[in-house]
Short mmCIF file of C-alpha atoms and ligand atoms in Angstrom, two decimals:
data_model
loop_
_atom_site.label_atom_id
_atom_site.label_comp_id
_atom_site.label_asym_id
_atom_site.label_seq_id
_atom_site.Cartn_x
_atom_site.Cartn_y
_atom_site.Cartn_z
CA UNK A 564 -144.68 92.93 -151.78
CA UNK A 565 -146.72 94.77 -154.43
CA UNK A 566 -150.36 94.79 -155.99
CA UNK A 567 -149.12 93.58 -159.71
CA UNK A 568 -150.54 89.84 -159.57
CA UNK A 569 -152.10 87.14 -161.87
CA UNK A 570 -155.38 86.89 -161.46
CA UNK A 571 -157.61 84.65 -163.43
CA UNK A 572 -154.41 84.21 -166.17
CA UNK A 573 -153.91 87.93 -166.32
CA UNK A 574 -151.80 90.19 -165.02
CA UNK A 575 -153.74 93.10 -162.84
CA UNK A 576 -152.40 96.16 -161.31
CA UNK A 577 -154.22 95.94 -158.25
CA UNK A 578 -158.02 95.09 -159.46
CA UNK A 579 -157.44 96.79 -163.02
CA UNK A 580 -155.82 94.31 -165.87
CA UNK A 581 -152.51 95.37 -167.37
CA UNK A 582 -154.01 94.52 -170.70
CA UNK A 583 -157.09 96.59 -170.27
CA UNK A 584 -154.81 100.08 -170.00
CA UNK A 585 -153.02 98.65 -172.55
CA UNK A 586 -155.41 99.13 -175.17
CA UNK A 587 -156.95 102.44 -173.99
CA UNK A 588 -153.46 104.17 -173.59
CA UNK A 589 -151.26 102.29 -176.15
CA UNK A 590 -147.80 100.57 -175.69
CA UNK A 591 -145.46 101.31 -174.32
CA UNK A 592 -146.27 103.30 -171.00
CA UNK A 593 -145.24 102.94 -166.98
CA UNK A 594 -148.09 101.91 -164.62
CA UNK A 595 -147.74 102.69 -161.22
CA UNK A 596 -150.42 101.24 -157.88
CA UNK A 597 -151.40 103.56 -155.17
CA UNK A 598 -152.06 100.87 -152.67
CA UNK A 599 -148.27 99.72 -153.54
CA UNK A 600 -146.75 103.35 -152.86
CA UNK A 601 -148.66 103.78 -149.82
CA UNK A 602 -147.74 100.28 -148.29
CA UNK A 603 -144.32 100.77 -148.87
CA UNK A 604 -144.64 104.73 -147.59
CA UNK A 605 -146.25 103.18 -144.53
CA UNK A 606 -143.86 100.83 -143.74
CA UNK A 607 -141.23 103.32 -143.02
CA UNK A 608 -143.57 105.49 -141.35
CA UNK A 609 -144.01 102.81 -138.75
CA UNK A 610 -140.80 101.45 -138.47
CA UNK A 611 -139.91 104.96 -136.87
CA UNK A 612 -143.52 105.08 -134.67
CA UNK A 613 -141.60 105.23 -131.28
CA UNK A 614 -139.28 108.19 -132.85
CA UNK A 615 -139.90 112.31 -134.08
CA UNK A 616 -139.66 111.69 -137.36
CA UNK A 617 -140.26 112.39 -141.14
CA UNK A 618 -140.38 110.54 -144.02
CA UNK A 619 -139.50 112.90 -146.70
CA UNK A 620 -140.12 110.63 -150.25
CA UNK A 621 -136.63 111.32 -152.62
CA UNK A 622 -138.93 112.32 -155.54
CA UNK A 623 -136.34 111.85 -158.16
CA UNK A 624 -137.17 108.20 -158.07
CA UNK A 625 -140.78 108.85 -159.64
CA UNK A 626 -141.74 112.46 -159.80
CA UNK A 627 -145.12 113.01 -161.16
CA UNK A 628 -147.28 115.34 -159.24
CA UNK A 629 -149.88 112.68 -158.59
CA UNK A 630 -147.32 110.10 -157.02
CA UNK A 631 -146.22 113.14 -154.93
CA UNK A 632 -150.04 114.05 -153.75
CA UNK A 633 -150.71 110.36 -153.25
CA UNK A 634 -147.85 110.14 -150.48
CA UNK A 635 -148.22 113.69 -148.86
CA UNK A 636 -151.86 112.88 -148.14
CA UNK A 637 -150.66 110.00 -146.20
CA UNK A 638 -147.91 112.55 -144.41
CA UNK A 639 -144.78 112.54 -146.47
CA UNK A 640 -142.24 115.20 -146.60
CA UNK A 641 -140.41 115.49 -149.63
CA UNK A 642 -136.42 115.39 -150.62
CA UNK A 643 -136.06 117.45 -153.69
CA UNK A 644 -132.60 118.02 -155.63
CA UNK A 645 -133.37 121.02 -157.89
CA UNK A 646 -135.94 123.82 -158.23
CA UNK A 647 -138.07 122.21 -160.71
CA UNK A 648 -138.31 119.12 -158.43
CA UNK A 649 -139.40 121.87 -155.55
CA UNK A 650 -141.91 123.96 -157.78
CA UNK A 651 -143.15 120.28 -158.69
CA UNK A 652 -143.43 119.35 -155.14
CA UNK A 653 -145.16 122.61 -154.31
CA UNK A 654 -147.40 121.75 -157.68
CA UNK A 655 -148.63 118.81 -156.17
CA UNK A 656 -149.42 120.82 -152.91
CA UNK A 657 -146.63 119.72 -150.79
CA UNK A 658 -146.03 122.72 -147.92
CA UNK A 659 -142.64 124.08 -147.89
CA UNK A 660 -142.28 122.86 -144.21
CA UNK A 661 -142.06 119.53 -145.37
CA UNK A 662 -139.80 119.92 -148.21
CA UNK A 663 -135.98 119.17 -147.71
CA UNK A 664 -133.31 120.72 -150.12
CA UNK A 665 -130.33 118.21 -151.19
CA UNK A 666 -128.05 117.95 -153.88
CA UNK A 667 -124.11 119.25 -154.56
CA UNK A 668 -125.00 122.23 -156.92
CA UNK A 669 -127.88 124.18 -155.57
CA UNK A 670 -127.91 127.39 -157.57
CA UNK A 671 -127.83 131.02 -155.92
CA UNK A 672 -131.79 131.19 -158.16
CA UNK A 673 -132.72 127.57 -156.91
CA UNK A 674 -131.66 128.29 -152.80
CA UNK A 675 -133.81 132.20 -153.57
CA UNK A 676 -137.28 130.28 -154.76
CA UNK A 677 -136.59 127.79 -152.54
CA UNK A 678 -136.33 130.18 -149.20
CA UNK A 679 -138.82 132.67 -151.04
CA UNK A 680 -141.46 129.70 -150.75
CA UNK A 681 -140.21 128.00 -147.46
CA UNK A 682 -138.29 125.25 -146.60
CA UNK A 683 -137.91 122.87 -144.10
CA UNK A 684 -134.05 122.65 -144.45
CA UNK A 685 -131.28 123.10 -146.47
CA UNK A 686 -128.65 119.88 -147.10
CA UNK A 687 -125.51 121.71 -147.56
CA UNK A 688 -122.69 120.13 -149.41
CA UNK A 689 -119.80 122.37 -149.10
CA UNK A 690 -118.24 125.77 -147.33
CA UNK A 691 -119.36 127.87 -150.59
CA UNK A 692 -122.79 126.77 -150.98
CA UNK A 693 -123.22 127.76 -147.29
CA UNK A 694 -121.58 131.85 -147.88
CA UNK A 695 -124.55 131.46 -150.95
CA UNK A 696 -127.26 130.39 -148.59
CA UNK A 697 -126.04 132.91 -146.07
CA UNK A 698 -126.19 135.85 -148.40
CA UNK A 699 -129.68 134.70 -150.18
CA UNK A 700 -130.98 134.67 -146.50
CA UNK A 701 -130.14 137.80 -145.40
CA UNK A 702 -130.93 139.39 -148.78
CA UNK A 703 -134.82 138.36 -148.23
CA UNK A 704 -134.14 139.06 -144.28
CA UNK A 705 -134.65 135.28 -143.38
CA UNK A 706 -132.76 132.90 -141.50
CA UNK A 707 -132.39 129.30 -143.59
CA UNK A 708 -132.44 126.30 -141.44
CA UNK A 709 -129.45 124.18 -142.25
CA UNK A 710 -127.84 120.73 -141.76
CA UNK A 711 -124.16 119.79 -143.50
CA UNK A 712 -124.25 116.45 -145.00
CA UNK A 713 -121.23 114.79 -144.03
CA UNK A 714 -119.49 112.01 -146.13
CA UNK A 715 -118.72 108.97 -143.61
CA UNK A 716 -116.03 107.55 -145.96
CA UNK A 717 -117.95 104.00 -145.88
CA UNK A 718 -118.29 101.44 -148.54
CA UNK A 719 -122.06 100.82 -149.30
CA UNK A 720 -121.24 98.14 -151.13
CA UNK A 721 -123.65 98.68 -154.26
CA UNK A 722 -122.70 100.13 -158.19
CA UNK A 723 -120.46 102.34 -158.09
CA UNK A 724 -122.37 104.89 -160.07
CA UNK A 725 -124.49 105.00 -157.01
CA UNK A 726 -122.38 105.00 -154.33
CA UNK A 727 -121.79 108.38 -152.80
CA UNK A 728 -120.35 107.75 -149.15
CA UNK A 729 -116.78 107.22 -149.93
CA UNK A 730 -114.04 109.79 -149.33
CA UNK A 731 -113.51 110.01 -153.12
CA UNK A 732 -117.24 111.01 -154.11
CA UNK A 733 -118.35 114.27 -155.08
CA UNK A 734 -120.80 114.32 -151.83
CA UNK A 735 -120.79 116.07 -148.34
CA UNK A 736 -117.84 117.30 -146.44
CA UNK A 737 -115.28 114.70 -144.94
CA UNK A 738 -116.32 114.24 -141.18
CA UNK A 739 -112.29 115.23 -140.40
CA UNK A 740 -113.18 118.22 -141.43
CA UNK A 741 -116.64 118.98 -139.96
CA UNK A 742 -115.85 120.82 -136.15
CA UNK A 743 -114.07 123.80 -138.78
CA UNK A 744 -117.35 123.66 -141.11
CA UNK A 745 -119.91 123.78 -138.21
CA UNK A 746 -118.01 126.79 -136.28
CA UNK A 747 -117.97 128.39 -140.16
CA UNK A 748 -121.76 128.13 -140.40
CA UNK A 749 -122.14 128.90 -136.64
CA UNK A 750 -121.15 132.26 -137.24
CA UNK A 751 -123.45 133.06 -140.14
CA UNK A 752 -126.17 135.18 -139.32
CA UNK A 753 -128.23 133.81 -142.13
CA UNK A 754 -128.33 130.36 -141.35
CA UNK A 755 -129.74 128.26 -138.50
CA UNK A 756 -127.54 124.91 -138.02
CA UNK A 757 -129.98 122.64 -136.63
CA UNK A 758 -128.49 119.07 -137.59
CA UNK A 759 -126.45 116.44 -139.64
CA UNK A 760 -127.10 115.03 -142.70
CA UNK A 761 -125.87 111.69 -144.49
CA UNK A 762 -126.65 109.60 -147.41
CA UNK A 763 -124.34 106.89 -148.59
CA UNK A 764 -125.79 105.79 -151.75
CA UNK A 765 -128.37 103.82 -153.40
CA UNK A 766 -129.51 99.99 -153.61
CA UNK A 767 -127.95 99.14 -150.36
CA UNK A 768 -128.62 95.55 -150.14
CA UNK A 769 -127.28 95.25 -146.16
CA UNK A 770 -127.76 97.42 -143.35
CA UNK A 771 -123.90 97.16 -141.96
CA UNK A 772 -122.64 100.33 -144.32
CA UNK A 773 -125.86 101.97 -142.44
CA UNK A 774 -124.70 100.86 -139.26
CA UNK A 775 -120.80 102.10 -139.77
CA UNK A 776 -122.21 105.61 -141.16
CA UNK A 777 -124.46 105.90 -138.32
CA UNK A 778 -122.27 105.24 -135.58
CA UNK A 779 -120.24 108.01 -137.44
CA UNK A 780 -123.39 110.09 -137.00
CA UNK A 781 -123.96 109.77 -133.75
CA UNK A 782 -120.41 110.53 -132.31
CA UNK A 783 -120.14 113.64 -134.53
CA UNK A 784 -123.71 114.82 -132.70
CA UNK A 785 -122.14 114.67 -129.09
CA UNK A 786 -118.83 116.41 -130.59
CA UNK A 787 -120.74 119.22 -132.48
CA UNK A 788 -122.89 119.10 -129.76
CA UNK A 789 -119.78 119.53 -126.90
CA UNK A 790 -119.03 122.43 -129.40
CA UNK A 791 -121.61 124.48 -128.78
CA UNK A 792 -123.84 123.77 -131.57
CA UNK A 793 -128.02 122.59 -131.08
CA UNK A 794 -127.65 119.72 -133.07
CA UNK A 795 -131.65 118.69 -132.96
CA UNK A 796 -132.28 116.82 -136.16
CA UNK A 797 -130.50 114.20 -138.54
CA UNK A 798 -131.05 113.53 -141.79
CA UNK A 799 -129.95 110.04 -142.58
CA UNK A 800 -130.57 110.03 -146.51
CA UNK A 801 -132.09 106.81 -148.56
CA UNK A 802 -130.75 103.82 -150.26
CA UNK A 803 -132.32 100.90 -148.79
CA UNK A 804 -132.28 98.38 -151.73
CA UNK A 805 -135.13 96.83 -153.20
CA UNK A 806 -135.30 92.99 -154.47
CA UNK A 807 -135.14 93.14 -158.42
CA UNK A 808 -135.51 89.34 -159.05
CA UNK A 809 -137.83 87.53 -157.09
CA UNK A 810 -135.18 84.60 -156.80
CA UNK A 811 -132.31 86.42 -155.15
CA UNK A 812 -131.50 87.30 -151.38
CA UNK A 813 -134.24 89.71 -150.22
CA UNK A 814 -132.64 93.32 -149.03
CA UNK A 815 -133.37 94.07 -145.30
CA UNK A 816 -136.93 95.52 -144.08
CA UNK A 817 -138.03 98.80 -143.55
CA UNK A 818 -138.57 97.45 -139.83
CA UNK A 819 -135.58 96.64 -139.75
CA UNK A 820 -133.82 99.37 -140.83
CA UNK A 821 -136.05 102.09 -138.63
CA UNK A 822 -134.90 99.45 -135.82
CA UNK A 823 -131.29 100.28 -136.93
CA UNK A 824 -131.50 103.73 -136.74
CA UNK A 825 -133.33 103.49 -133.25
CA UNK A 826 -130.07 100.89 -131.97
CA UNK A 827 -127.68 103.83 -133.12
CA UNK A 828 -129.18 107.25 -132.82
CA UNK A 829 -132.02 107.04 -130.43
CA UNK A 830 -130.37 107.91 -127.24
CA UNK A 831 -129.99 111.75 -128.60
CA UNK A 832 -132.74 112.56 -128.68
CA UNK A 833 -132.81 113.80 -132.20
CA UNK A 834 -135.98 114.32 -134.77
CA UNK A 835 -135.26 111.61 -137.68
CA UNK A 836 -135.38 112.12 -141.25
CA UNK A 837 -135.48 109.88 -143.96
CA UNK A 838 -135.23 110.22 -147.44
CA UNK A 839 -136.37 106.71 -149.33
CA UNK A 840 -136.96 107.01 -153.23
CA UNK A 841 -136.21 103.49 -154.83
CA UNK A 842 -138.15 101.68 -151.62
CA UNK A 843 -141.09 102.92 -152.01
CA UNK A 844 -141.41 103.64 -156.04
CA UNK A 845 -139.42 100.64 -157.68
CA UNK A 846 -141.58 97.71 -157.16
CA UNK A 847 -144.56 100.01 -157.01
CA UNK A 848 -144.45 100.26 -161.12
CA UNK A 849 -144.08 98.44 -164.43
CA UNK A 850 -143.31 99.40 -167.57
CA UNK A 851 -145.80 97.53 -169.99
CA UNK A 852 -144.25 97.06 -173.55
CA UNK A 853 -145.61 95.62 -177.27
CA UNK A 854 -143.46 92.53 -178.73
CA UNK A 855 -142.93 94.09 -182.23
CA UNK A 856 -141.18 91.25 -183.80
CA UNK A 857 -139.66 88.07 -182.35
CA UNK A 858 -136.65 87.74 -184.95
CA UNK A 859 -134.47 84.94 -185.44
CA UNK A 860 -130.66 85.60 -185.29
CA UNK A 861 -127.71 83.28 -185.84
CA UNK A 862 -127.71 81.21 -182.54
CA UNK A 863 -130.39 83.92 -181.21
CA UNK A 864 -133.44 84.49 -180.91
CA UNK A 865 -134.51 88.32 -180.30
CA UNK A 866 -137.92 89.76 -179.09
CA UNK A 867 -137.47 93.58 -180.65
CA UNK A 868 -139.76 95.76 -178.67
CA UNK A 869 -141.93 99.01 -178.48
CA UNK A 870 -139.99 100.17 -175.68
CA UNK A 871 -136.48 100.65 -175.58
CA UNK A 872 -133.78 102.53 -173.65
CA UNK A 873 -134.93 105.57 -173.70
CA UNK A 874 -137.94 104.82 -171.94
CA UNK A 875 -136.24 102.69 -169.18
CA UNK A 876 -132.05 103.45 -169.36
CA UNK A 877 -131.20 101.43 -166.19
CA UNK A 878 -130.82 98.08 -167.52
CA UNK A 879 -128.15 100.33 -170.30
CA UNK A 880 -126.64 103.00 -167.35
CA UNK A 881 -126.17 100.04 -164.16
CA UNK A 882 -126.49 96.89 -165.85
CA UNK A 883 -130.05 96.69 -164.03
CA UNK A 884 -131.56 93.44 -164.18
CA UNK A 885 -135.27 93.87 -164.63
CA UNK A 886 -137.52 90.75 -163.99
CA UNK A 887 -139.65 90.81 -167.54
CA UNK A 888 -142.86 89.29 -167.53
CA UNK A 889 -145.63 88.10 -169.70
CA UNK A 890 -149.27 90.06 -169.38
CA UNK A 891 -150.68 86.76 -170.01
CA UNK A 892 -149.53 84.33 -167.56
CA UNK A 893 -147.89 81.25 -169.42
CA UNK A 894 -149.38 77.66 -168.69
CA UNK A 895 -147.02 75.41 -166.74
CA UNK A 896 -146.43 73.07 -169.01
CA UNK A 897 -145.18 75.90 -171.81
CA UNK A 898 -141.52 75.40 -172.09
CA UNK A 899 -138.96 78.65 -171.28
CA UNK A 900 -136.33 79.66 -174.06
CA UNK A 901 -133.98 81.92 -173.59
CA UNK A 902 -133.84 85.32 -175.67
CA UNK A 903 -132.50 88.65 -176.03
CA UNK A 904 -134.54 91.49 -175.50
CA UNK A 905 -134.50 94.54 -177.20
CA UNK A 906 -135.15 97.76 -177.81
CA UNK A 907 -135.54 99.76 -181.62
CA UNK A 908 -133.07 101.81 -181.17
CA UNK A 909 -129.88 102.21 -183.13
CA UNK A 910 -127.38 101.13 -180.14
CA UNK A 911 -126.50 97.67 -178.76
CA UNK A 912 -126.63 98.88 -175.38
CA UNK A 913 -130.22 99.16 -175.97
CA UNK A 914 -130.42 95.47 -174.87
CA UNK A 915 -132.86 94.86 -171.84
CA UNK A 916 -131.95 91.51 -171.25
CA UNK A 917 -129.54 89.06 -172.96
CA UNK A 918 -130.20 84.97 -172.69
CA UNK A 919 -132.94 85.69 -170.88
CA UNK A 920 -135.65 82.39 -170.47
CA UNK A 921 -138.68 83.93 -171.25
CA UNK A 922 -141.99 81.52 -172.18
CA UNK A 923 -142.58 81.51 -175.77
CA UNK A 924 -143.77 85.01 -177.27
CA UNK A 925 -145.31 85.68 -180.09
CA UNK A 926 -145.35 89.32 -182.04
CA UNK A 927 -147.82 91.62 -180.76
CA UNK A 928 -148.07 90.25 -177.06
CA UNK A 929 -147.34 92.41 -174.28
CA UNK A 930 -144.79 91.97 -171.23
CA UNK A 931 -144.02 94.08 -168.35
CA UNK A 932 -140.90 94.76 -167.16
CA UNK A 933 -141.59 94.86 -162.80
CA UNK A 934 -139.56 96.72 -160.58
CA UNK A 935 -139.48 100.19 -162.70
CA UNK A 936 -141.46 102.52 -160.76
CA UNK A 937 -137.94 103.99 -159.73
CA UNK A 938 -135.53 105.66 -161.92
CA UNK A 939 -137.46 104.54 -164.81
CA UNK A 940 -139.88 107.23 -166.08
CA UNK A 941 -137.65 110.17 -164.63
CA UNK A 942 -134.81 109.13 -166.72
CA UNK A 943 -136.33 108.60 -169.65
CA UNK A 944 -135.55 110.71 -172.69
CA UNK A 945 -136.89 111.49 -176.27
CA UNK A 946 -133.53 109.90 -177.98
CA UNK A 947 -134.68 109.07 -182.01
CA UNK A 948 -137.47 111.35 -181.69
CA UNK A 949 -139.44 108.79 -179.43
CA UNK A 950 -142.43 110.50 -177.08
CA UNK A 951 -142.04 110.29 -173.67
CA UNK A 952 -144.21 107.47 -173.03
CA UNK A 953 -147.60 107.90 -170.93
CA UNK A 954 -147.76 107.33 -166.66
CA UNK A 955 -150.83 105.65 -165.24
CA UNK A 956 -151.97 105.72 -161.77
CA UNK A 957 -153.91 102.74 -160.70
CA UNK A 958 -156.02 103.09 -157.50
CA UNK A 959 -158.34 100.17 -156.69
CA UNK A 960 -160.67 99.41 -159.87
CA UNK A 961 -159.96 102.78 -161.11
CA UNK A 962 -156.92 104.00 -163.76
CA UNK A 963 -156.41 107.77 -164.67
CA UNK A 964 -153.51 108.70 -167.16
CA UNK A 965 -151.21 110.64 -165.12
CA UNK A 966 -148.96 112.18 -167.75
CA UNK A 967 -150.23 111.81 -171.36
CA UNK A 968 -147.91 110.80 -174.15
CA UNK A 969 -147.09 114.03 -176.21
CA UNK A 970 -148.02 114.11 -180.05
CA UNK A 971 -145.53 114.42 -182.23
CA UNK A 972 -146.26 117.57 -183.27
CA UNK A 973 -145.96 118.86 -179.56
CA UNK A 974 -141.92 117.29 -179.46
CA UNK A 975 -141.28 118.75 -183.52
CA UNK A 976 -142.90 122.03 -182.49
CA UNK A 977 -140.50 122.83 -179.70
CA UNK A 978 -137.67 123.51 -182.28
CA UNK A 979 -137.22 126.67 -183.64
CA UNK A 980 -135.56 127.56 -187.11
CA UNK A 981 -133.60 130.45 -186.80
CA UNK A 982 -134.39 133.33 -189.24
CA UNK A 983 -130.99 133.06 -191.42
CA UNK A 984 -132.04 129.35 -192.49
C1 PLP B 1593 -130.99 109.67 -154.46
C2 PLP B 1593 -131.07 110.18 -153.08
C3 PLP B 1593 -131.97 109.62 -152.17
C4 PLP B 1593 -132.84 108.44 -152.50
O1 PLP B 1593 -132.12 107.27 -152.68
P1 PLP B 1593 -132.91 105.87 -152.89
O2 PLP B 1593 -131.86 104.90 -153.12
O3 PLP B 1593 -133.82 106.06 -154.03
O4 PLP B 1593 -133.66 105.61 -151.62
C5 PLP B 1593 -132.06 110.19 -150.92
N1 PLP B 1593 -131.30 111.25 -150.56
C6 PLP B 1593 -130.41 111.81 -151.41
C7 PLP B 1593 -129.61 112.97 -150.97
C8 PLP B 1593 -130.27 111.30 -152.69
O5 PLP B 1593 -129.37 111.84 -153.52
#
């Protein structure tokens, strides 16, 4: 469920209309509703109630400091995969207790701000990231709280360019091989191994590859446990999907998923992390675009637009289907036609949608592409010299611009002409 709905024959973001930022912040830009975030935030949060637990918000889905406020205030941690995503989470005043470290290639600078500022934990990936986080540690005479994420070797059953629990991916150590890893850490003196840590990929549309990986889980906790280690907490990553066309099967709950993770790994005893990004972002923005010109091709007809791949890659990078909507909502009786959607951009793969039944559209009107709160603004990029298109925060009647589009003379400026030319 989210707060983008018709009202009166116009789309609103909660009580604001779509059109109405339109025209004070110009085409195309992402729009984003606080009461959407926070329901979706919420409905973790209280799926784990009966369970120690925190949420900790996977900010590379939608990063902007005032997305990241919005969800701390209502008790978020944070997941962050780099040390510009940290410095951004401590930016937007998260604490460092509730920040959690993940990602493959932490740098020996990233893991020194990181414990320099505090940290709730890192997710360590391999044997020589944790000699690195050892060493940093004991150089600044602290001791860095650690989990290992483990790869399950499971099949989440989504794209495979997000799919990251099978044996062949890049992520976590193979559970075979985790009793040698723990004793390893065990006997640095600059870490503190307090758990596990998982996280199978993205857009999981069941819960049974959560189910296989957490069974893994929890019978690697007793045997690390049986080995001497304090195994205490357990990251179990994100990647519960999100429905991206209103018409197809609807991905399991929140509620049910927290009642997953109670079924499997409740009996140890263990404080819970999560690490949602898509869940509670993706359906909790649009990206509002200008028809430029509906042009008629042989057999075709295309609606070229304002916005185009740079501004929203997924539908180019995972064959994402978006749901694309008109701002004004089309009578009844208007008939659908089907047309390709487009970007200006000098590649075909800047296509948003191909044979795609849209009511009829005329130049100039405005659409909104739903589901593109996640992955959408992060990924966006200034390919043919295109700004980086404005984010708004909606929040009851209220808008504020929450990242301004830059001038061109701000992107042309950043060059610099060496002397010899
Ligand atoms: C990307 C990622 C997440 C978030 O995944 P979603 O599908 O957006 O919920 C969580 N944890 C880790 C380690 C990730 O890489």
């Amino acid at each position: 469920m989210d707060h983008f709905l018709y009202r009166d024959g116009h789309l609103h973001a909660e009580n604001v209309p779509v059109a109405e930022i339109a025209a004070a912040v110009g085409t195309p830009f992402y729009v984003y509703s606080t009461a959407t975030l926070l329901r979706h935030f919420t409905l973790f949060d209280e799926a784990l109630t009966d369970v120690d637990h925190l949420v900790c918000y996977a900010m590379k889905a939608a990063s902007n400091q005032a997305i990241l406020r919005t969800l701390a205030q209502a008790g978020a941690g944070m997941d962050v995969v780099s040390q510009g995503e940290y410095l951004r989470a401590k930016a937007a005043g998260v604490p460092g207790e509730r920040i959690v470290f993940s990602g493959v290639g932490k740098t020996e600078e990233e893991i020194r701000t990181a414990l320099s500022g505090g940290i709730r934990q890192f997710n360590v990936e391999s044997e020589p990231e944790m000699e690195v986080i050892n060493r940093v540690a004991l150089e600044l005479g602290k001791v860095a709280p650690i989990t290992v994420r483990v790869n399950p070797d499971v099949d989440a059953k989504t794209h495979a360019k997000i799919a990251t629990g099978k044996s062949e991916n890049k992520f976590g150590i193979p559970i075979a091989r985790a009793s040698a890893v723990y004793a390893h850490a065990a006997s640095l003196p600059g870490l503190d191994v307090i758990g596990i840590d998982v996280h199978i990929g993205s857009q999981l549309t069941e819960l049974e590859p959560f189910r296989l990986a957490y069974e893994k889980v929890a019978e690697l906790t007793e045997q690390l446990r049986g080995e001497g280690h304090d195994i205490r907490r357990l990251d179990l990553g994100g990647g519960l999907g999100i429905p991206y066309t209103r018409s197809n099967e609807a991905p399991p709950l929140p509620v049910e998923y927290g009642q997953l993770i109670k079924d499997t790994l409740g009996h140890l005893g263990c404080e819970i992390e999560i690490e949602p990004g898509r869940l509670i972002a993706g359906n909790a923005g649009l990206m509002v675009s200008k028809v430029i010109y509906v042009k008629s091709g042989e057999g075709r007809n295309f609606l070229i637009l304002d916005g185009a791949m740079n501004d929203l890659i997924r539908p180019a990078m995972y064959e994402a289907h978006h749901d694309i909507v008109p701002i004004v909502e089309p009578a009844p009786a208007l008939e659908a036609r089907p047309y390709d959607i487009v970007g200006p951009v000098c590649e075909t793969g800047d296509t948003f949608a191909q044979q795609r039944d849209m009511p009829p559209v005329a130049s100039g009107d405005l659409i909104a592409f739903r589901s593109a709160g996640a992955y959408g603004a992060v990924m966006a990029s200034e390919y043919n010299t295109r700004p980086l298109i404005p984010e708004v925060l909606v929040h009851g009647d209220q808008f504020a611009v929450i990242r301004a589009r830059p001038s061109f003379d701000e992107i042309i400026n950043r060059d610099t002409i060496p002397e010899w030319l």
